[in-house]
Coordinates of C-alpha atoms in Angstrom, one line a residue:
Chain A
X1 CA 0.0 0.0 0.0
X2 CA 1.6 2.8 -1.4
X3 CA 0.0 5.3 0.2
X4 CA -3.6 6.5 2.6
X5 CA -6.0 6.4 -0.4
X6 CA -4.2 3.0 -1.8
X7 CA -4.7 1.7 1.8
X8 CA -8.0 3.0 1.9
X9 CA -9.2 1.3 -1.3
X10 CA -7.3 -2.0 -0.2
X11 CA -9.1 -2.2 3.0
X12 CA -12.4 -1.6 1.6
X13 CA -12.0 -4.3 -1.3
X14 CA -10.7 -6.8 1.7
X15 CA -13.9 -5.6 3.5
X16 CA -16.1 -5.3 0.4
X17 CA -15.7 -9.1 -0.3
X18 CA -15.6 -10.5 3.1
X19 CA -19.3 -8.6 3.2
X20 CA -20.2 -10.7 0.0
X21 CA -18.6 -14.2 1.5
X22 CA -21.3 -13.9 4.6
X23 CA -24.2 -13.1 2.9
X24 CA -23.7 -16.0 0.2
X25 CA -23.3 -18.3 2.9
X26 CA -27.1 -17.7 3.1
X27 CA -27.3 -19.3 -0.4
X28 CA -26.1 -22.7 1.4
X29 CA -28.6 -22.4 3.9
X30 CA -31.3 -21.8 2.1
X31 CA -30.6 -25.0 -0.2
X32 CA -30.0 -26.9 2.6
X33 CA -33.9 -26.3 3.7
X34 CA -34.9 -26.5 0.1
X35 CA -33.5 -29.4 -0.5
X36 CA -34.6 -31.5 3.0
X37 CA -38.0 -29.2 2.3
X38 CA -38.0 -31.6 -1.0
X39 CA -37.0 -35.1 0.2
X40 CA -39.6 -37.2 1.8
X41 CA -39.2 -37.2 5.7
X42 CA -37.4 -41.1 5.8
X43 CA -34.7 -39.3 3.5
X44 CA -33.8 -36.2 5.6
X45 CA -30.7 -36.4 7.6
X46 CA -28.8 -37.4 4.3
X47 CA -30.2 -35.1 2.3
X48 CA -28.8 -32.7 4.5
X49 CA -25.4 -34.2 5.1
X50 CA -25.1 -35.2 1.3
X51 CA -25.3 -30.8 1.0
X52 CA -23.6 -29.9 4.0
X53 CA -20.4 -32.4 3.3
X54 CA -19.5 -30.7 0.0
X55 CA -18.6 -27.5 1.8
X56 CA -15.4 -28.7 3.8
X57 CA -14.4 -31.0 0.4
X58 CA -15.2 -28.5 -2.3
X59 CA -13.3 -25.9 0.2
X60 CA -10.1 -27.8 1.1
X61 CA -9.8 -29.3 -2.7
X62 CA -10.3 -25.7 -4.0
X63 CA -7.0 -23.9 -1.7
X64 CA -5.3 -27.3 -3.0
X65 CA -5.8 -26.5 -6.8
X66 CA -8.5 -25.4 -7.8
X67 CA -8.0 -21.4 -6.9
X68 CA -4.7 -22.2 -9.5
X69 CA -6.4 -23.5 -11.8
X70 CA -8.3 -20.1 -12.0
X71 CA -4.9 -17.8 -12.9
X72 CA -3.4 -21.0 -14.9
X73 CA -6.1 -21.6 -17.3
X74 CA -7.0 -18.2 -19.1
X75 CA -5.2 -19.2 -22.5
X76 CA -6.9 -22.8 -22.7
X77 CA -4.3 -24.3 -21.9
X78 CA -2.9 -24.1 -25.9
X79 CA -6.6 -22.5 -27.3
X80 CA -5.1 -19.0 -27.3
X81 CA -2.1 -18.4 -29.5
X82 CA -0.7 -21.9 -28.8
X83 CA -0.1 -20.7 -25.0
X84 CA 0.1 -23.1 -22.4
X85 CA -0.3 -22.6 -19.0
X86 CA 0.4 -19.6 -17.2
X87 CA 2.3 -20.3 -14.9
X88 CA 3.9 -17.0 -13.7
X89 CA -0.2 -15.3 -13.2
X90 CA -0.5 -18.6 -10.8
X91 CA 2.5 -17.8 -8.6
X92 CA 0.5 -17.2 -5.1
X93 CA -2.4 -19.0 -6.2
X94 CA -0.8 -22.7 -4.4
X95 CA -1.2 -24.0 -1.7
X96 CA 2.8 -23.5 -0.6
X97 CA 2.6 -19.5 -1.8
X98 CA 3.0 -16.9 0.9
X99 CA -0.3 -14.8 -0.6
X100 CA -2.1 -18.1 0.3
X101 CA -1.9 -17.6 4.1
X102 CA -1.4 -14.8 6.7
X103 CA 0.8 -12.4 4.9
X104 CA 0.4 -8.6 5.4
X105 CA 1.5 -7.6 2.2
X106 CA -1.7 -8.9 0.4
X107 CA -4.9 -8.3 1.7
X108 CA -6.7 -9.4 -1.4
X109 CA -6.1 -12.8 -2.0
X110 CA -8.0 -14.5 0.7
X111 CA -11.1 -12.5 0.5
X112 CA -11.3 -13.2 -3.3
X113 CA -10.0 -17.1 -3.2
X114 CA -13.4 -17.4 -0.3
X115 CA -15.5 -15.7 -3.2
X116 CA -15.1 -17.4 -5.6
X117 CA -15.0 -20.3 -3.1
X118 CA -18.3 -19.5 -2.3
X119 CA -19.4 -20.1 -6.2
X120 CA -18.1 -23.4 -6.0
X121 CA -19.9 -24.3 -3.1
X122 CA -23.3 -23.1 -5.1
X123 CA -22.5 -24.8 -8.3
X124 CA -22.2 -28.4 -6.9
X125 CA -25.0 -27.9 -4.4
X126 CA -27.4 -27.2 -7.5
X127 CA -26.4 -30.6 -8.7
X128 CA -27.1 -31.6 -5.0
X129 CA -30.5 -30.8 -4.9
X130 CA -31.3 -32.6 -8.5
X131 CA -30.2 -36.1 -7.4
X132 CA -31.9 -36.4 -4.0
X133 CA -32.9 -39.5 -2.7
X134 CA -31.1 -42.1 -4.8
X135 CA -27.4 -41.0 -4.8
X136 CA -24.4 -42.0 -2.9
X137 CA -23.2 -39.6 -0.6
X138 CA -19.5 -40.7 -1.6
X139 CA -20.6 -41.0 -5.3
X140 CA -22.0 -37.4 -5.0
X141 CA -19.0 -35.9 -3.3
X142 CA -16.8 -36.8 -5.7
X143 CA -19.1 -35.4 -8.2
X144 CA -19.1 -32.1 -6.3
X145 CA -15.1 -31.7 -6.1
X146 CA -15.4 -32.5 -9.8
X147 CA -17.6 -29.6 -10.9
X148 CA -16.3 -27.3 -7.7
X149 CA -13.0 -27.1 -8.2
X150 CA -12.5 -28.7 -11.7
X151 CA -14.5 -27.9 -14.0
X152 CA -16.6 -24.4 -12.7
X153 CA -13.0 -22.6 -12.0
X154 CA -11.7 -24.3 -15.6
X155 CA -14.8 -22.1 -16.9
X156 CA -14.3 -19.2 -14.9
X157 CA -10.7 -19.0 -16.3
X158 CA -11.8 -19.3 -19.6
X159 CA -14.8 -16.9 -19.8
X160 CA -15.0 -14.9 -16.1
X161 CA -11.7 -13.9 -16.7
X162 CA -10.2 -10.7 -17.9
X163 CA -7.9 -12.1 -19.7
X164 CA -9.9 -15.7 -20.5
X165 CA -9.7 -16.9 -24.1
X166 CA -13.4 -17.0 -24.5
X167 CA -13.3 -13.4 -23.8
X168 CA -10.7 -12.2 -26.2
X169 CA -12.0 -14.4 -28.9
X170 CA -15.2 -14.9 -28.6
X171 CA -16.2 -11.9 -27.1
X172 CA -17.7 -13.5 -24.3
X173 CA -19.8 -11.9 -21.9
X174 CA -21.2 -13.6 -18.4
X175 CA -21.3 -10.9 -15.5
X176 CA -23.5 -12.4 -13.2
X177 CA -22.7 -16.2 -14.5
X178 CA -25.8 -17.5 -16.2
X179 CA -23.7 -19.5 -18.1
X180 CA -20.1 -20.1 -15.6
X181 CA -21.9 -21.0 -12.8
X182 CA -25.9 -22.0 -14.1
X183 CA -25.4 -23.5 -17.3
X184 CA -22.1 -25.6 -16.2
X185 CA -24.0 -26.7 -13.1
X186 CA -27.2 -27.8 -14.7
X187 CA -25.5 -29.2 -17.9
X188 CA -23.9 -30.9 -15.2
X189 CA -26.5 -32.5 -13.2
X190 CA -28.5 -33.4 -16.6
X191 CA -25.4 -35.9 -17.5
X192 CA -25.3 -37.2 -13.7
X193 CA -29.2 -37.7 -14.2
X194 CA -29.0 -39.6 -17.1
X195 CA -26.7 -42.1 -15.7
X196 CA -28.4 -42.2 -11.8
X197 CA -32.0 -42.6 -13.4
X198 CA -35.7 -42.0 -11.6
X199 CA -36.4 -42.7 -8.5
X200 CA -38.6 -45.7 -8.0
X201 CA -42.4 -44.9 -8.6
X202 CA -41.5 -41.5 -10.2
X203 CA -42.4 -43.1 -13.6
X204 CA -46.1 -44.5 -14.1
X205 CA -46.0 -47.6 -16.1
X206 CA -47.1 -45.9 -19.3
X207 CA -44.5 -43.6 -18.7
X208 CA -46.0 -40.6 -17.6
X209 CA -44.5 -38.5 -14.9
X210 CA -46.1 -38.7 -11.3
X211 CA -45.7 -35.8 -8.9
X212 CA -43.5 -36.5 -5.9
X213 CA -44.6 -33.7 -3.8
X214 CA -42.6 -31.6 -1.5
X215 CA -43.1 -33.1 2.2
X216 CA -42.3 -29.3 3.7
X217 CA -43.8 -26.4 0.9
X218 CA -43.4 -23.7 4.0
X219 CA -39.8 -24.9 4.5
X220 CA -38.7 -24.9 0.6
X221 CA -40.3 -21.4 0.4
X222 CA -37.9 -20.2 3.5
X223 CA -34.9 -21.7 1.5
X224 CA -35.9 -19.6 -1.3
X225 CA -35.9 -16.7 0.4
X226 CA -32.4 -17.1 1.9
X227 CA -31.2 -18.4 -1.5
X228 CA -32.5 -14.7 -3.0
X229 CA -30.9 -13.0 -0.2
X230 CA -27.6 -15.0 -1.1
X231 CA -27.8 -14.3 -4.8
X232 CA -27.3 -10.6 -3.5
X233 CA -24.2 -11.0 -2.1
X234 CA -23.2 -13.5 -5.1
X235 CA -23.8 -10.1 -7.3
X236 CA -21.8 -7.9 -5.2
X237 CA -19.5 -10.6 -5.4
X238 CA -19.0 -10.5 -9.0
X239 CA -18.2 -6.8 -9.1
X240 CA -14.6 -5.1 -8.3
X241 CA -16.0 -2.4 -6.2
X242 CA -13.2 0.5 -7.0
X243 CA -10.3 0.9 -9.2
X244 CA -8.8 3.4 -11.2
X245 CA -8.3 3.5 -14.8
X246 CA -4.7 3.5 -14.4
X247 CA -5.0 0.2 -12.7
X248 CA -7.1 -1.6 -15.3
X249 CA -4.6 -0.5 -17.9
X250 CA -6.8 -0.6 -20.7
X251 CA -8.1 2.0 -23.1
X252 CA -10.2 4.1 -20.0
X253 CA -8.9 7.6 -20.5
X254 CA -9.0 10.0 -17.6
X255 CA -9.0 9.6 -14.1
X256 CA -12.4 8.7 -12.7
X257 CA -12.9 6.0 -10.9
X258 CA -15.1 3.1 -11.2
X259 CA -16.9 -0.6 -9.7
X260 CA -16.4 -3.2 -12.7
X261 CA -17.9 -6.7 -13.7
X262 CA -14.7 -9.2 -13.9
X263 CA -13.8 -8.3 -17.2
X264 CA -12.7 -5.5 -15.9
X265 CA -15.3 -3.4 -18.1
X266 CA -17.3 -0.6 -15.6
X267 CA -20.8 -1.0 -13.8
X268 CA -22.5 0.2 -11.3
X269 CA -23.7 -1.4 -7.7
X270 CA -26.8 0.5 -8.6
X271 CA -27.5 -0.6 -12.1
X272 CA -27.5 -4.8 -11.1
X273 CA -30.0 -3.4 -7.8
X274 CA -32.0 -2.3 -10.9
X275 CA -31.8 -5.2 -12.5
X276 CA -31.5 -7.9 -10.2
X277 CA -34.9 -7.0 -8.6
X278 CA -36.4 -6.4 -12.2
X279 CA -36.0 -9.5 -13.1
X280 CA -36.5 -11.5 -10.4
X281 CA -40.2 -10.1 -10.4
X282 CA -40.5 -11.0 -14.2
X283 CA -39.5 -14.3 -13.8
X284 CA -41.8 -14.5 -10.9
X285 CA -44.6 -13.0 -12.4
X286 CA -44.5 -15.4 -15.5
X287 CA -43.8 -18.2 -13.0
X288 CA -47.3 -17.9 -11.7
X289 CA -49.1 -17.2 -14.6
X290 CA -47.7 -20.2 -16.4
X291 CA -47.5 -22.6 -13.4
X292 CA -51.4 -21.5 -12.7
X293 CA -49.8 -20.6 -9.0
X294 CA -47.7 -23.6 -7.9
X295 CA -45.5 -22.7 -5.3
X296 CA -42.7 -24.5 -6.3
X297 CA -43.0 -23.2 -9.8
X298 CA -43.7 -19.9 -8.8
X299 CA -40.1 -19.4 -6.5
X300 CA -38.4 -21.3 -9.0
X301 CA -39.5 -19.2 -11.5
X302 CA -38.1 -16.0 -9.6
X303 CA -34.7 -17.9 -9.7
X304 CA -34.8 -18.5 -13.1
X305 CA -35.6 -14.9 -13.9
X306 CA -32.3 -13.9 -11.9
X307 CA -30.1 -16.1 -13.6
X308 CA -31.6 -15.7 -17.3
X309 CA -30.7 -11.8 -16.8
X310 CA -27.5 -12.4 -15.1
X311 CA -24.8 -12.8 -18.0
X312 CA -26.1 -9.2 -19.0
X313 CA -27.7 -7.8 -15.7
X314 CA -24.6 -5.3 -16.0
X315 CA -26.0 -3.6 -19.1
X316 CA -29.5 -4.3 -18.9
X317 CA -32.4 -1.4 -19.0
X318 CA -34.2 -2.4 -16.2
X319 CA -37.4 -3.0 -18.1
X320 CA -35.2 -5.5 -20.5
X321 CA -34.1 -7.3 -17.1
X322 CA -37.9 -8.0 -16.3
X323 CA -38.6 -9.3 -19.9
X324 CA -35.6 -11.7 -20.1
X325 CA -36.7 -12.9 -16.5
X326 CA -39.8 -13.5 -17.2
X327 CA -38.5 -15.2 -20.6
X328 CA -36.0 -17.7 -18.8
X329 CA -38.9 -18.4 -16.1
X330 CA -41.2 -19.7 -18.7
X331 CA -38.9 -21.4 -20.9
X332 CA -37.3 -23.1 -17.8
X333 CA -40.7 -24.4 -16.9
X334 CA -41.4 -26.1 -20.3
X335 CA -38.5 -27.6 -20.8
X336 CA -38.4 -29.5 -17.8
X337 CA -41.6 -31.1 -18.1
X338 CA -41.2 -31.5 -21.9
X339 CA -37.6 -33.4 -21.1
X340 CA -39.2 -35.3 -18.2
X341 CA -42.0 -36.3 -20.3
X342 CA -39.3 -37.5 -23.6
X343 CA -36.6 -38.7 -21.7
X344 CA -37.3 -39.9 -18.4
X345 CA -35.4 -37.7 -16.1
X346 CA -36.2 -37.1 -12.6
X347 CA -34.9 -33.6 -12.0
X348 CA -36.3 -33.8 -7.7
X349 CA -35.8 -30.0 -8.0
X350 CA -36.2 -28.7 -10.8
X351 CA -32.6 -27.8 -10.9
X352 CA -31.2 -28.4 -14.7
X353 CA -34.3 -26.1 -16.0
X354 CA -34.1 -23.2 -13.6
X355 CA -29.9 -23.5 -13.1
X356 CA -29.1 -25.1 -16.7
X357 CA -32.0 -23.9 -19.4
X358 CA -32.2 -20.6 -18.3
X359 CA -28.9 -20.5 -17.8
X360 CA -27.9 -21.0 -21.3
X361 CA -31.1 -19.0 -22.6
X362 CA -29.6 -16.0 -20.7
X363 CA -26.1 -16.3 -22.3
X364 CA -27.6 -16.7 -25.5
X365 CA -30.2 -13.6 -24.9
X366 CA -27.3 -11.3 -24.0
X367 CA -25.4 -12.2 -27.3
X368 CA -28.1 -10.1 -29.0
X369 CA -29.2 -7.5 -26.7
X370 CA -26.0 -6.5 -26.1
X371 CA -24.7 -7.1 -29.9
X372 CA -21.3 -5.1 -30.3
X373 CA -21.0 -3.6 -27.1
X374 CA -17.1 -4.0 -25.9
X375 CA -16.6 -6.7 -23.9
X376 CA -13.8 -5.8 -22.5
X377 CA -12.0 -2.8 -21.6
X378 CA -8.8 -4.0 -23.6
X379 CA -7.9 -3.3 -27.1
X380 CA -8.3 -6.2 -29.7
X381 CA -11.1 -8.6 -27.8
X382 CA -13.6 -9.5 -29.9
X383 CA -17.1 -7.5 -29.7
X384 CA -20.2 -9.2 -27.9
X385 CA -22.1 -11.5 -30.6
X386 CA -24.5 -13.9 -30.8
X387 CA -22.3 -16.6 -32.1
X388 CA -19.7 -15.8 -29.6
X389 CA -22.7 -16.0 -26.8
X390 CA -24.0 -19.3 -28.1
X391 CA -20.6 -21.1 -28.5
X392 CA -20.1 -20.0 -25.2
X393 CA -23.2 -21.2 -23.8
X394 CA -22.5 -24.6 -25.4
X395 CA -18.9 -24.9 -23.9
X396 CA -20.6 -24.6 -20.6
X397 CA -23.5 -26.4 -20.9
X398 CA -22.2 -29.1 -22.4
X399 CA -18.4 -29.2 -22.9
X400 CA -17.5 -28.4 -19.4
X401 CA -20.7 -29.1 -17.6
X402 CA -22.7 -32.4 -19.4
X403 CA -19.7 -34.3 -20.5
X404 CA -17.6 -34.3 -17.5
X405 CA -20.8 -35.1 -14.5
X406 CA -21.9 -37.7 -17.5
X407 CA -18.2 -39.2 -17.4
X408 CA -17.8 -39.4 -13.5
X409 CA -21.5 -40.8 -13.3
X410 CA -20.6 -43.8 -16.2
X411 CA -17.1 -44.4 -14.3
X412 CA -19.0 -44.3 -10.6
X413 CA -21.9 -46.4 -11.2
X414 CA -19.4 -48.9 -13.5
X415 CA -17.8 -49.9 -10.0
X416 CA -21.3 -49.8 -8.3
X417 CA -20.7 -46.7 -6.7
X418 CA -23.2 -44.4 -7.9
X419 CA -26.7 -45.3 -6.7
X420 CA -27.8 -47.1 -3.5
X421 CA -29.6 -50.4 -4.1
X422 CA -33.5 -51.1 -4.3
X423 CA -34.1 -52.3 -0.9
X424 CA -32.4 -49.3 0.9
X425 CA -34.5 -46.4 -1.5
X426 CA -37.6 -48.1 -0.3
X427 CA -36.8 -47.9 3.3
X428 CA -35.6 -44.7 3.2
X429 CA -31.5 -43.5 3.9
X430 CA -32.5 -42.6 7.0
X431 CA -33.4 -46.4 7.6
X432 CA -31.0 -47.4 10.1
X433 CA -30.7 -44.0 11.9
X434 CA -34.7 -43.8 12.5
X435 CA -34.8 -46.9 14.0
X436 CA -32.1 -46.2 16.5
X437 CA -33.7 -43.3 17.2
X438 CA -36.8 -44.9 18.0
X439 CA -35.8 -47.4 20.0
X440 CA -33.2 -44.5 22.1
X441 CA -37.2 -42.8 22.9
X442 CA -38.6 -46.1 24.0
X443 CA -35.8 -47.1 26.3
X444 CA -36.0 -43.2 27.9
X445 CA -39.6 -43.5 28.2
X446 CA -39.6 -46.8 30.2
X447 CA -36.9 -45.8 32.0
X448 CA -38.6 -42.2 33.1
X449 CA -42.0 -43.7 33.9
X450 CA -40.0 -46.7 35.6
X451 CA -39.1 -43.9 37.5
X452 CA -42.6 -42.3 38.2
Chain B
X1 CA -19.9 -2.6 -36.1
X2 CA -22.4 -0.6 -34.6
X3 CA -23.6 -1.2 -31.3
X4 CA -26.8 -1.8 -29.3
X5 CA -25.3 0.9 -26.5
X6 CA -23.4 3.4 -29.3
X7 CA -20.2 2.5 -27.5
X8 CA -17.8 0.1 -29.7
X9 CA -14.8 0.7 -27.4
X10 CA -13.7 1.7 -23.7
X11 CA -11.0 4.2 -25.1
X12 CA -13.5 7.0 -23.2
X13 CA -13.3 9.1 -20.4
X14 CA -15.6 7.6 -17.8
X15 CA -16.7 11.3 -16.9
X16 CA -18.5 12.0 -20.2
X17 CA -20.3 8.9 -19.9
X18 CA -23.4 8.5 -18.8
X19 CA -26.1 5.8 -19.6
X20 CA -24.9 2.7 -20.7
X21 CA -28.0 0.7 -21.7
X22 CA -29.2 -0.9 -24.8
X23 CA -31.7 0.7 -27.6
X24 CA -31.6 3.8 -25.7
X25 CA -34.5 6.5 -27.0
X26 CA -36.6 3.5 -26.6
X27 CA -37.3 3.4 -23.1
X28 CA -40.7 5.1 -23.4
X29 CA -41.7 2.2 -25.7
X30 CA -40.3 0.2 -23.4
X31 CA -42.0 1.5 -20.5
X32 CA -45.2 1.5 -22.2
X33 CA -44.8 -2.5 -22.9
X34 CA -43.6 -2.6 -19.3
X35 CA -47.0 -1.3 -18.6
X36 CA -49.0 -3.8 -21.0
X37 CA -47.1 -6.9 -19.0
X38 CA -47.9 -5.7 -15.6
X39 CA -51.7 -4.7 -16.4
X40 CA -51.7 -8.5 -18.6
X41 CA -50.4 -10.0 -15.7
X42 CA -53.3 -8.6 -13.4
X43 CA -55.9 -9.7 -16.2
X44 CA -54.4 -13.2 -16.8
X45 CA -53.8 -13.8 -12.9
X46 CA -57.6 -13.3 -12.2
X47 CA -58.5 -15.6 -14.6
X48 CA -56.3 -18.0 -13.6
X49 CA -57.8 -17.6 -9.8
X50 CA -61.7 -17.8 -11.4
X51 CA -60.5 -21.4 -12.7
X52 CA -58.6 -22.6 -9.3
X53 CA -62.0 -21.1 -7.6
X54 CA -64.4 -22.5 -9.7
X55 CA -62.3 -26.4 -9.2
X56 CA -62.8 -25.6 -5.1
X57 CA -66.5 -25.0 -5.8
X58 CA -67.1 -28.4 -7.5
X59 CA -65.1 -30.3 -5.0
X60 CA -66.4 -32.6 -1.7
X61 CA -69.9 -31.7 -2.5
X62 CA -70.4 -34.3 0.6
X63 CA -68.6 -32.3 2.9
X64 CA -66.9 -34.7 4.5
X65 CA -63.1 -34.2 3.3
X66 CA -63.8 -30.6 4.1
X67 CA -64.9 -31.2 8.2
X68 CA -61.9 -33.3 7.9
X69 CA -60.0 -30.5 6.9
X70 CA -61.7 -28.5 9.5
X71 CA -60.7 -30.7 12.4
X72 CA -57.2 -30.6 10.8
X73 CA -57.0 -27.1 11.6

């Protein structure tokens, strides 16, 4: 810190993103109630530890490599200019750096590494909440490491990156993550899904779909809420709050400074308030309308309206936001019943149509609505397009998010490891621990009116 | 190329810059559509209601799932 105002900025960038780190926390939480809110009540306690597992693995496996792998990976490796990895940007990025632990010199490092920790965490509990009741817990870790620290942060370095290859070439732009973090995740849990299959008696024999109802509605809406309230710190999150055009080092003239997306390029804390809010109301207004008022629909809907606006909720009119909300909440709706109805997949939550279709739709929306706008504030990256949008919203979708959960699945369940067996899905995973638990209250009871 | 913002390029100085949005001179129009959803949305939403009501109305004409619900509380 060279001097007061440097410190000054510093310190509120340390503070700025620890801010953001708590409140997403409540994005955990509120799947974690969502999720148990879904399962039937003889599946709880695994539901919840399935979820609540992935945080210490996806954390410790991301300081290990995975917060590399995010300065390493901006050139491919070998997709840009035949560059390999980076090698020199990911000095204090491993585990054995000095930035990667108490060090008063950098102030930044940690606070940023537990952000985009914190996106990890979110992208392999949405695969969480699709494959309730039938998974693994072991199967479903691994799974979770593999999208939270592999292949999310491979994304992230290719197009949430300044200086990510999708970015330069394709002009790739993602500000809020509809596609790095949505699209990968859902793409994701779709080739899991297709692998782990339905649970028993989802499917009618004719093959029509039956409704496996939420066993807490009051509970899922709560987790809802807290996931919203989350989302806003996720936002904040994917800002730099203030830097000066001499920093960024691009073509900025002048000295005035600004809050950025990731790419570097400026925005306003007050334009994605605009928008954020904009569109979660679109998407939760068209949620209703087209789910005739179902409550799972409905908040789902909201979600989906979020994260359809997100890769442009930078740039966005307001009044666009609501539209493209309300666009992604419809379309995410139809498509999952349209794929559950064609190809037999038991999405519990709803998860690869609000996360992964809307996810894509969004990237693909921004392509045009935000047609030739810069997407960077460097000279020679390619302009926002269409095509650059939808390549991109293929590459996560499918490249980094269908094909890799699809791999793991057809590699887990090939040594047995994927899906519990028959008997133990009937009695519930919380067979064993019920039972013990019921026979703990009879011996209490006999032993307290023994007592009487 | 033009651009759905007029801006092709960063190579500005942030203090002449103001709003940033697409298709702007359009926000009237898209105000007024603005309008049409939200006004649509109260139409469509009432209809939808008149439906759900008009199921309720036709349901248990015995009575008897209702005092169960009823005891329920």
């Amino acid at each position: 810190m060279g001097n007061n105002l440097d410190a000054l900025t510093t310190i509120f960038t340390e503070f700025y993103y620890w801010v953001t780190v708590v409140l997403m926390f409540l994005i955990h939480a509120g799947f974690l109630m969502y999720e148990v809110g879904m399962s039937r009540r003889r599946n709880h306690i695994h539901t919840l530890m399935k979820n609540v597992m992935l945080i210490p693995l996806v954390t410790v496996s991301f300081f290990f490599f995975g917060w590399w792998i995010y300065f390493a990976f901006p050139n491919g490796p070998f997709i840009f200019e035949g560059k390999g990895i980076d090698y020199a940007a990911a000095t204090g990025a491993r585990p054995w750096d000095p930035a990667m632990g108490t060090n008063l010199s950098d102030h930044i490092n940690g606070v940023f590494w537990a952000a985009f920790l914190l996106f990890s965490w979110t992208a392999a509990s949405i695969v969480s909440g699709a494959v309730i009741e039938r998974i693994r817990s072991g199967a479903f870790w691994i799974l979770a490491v593999l999208i939270g620290s592999v292949a999310w942060i491979i994304d992230a370095s290719w197009g949430w990156h300044w200086d990510g290859w999708m970015v330069k070439i394709l002009g790739y732009h993602d500000a809020y993550a509809s596609g790095v973090i949505h699209a990968i995740a859902g793409g994701f849990a779709l080739g899991v899904l297709l692998v782990l299959g339905p649970r028993i008696a989802k499917f009618r024999e004719d093959g029509s779909a039956r409704d496996i109802p939420a066993h807490n509605p009051w509970m899922v809406a709560l987790g809802f809420f807290m996931i919203y309230t989350g989302f806003w710190g996720f936002y904040a999150a994917c800002n730099v709050p203030i830097i000066s055009p001499e920093v960024i080092g691009g073509q900025i003239t002048g000295v005035t400074w600004t809050g950025t997306n990731i790419y570097l390029a400026p925005t306003t804390l007050s334009a994605i308030t605009f928008n954020f809010l904009m569109s979660l109301s679109g998407g939760l207004m068209v949620a209703y309308i087209v789910s005739k008022g179902d409550l799972l629909w409905t908040f789902s809907g909201g979600l989906a309206g979020i994260i359809t606006a997100s890769a442009g909720n930078d740039l966005y009119h307001p009044i666009q936001a609501m539209f493209i909300g309300g666009i992604g909440a419809w379309a995410a709706y139809k498509l999952h019943y349209w794929v559950e109805k064609k190809f037999k997949i038991d999405d519990a939550v709803g998860a690869v149509a609000v996360h992964g279709y809307a996810g894509f739709i969004g990237v693909v929306i921004a392509g045009f609505v935000l047609w030739g706008q810069p997407s960077s504030p460097y000279e020679g990256y390619a302009a926002i397009n269409p095509v650059g949008q939808f390549i991109g919203a293929i590459i996560m979708f499918f490249v980094l998010g269908f094909l890799p959960g699809y791999i793991c699945a057809k590699l887990l369940n090939a040594f047995d490891l994927l899906r519990i067996p028959r008997k133990v899905e009937l009695e519930g995973l919380d067979f064993e621990t019920n039972q013990t638990f019921l026979a703990a209250v009879d011996e209490v009871q006999r032993a307290e009116k023994a007592a009487v | 190329m033009p651009s759905t913002n007029g801006m092709t390029s960063w190579a500005v100085d942030l203090k002449d810059v103001a709003a940033i949005y697409p298709f702007q001179g359009s926000e009237f129009i898209m105000f007024i559509l603005g309008l049409a959803f939200w006004i649509g949305w109260h139409i469509l939403q009432l209809r939808v209601e008149a439906t759900e009501v008009e199921h309720e109305m036709s349901a248990d004409e015995s009575g008897e799932k209702t005092r169960a619900a009823i005891d329920r509380y």
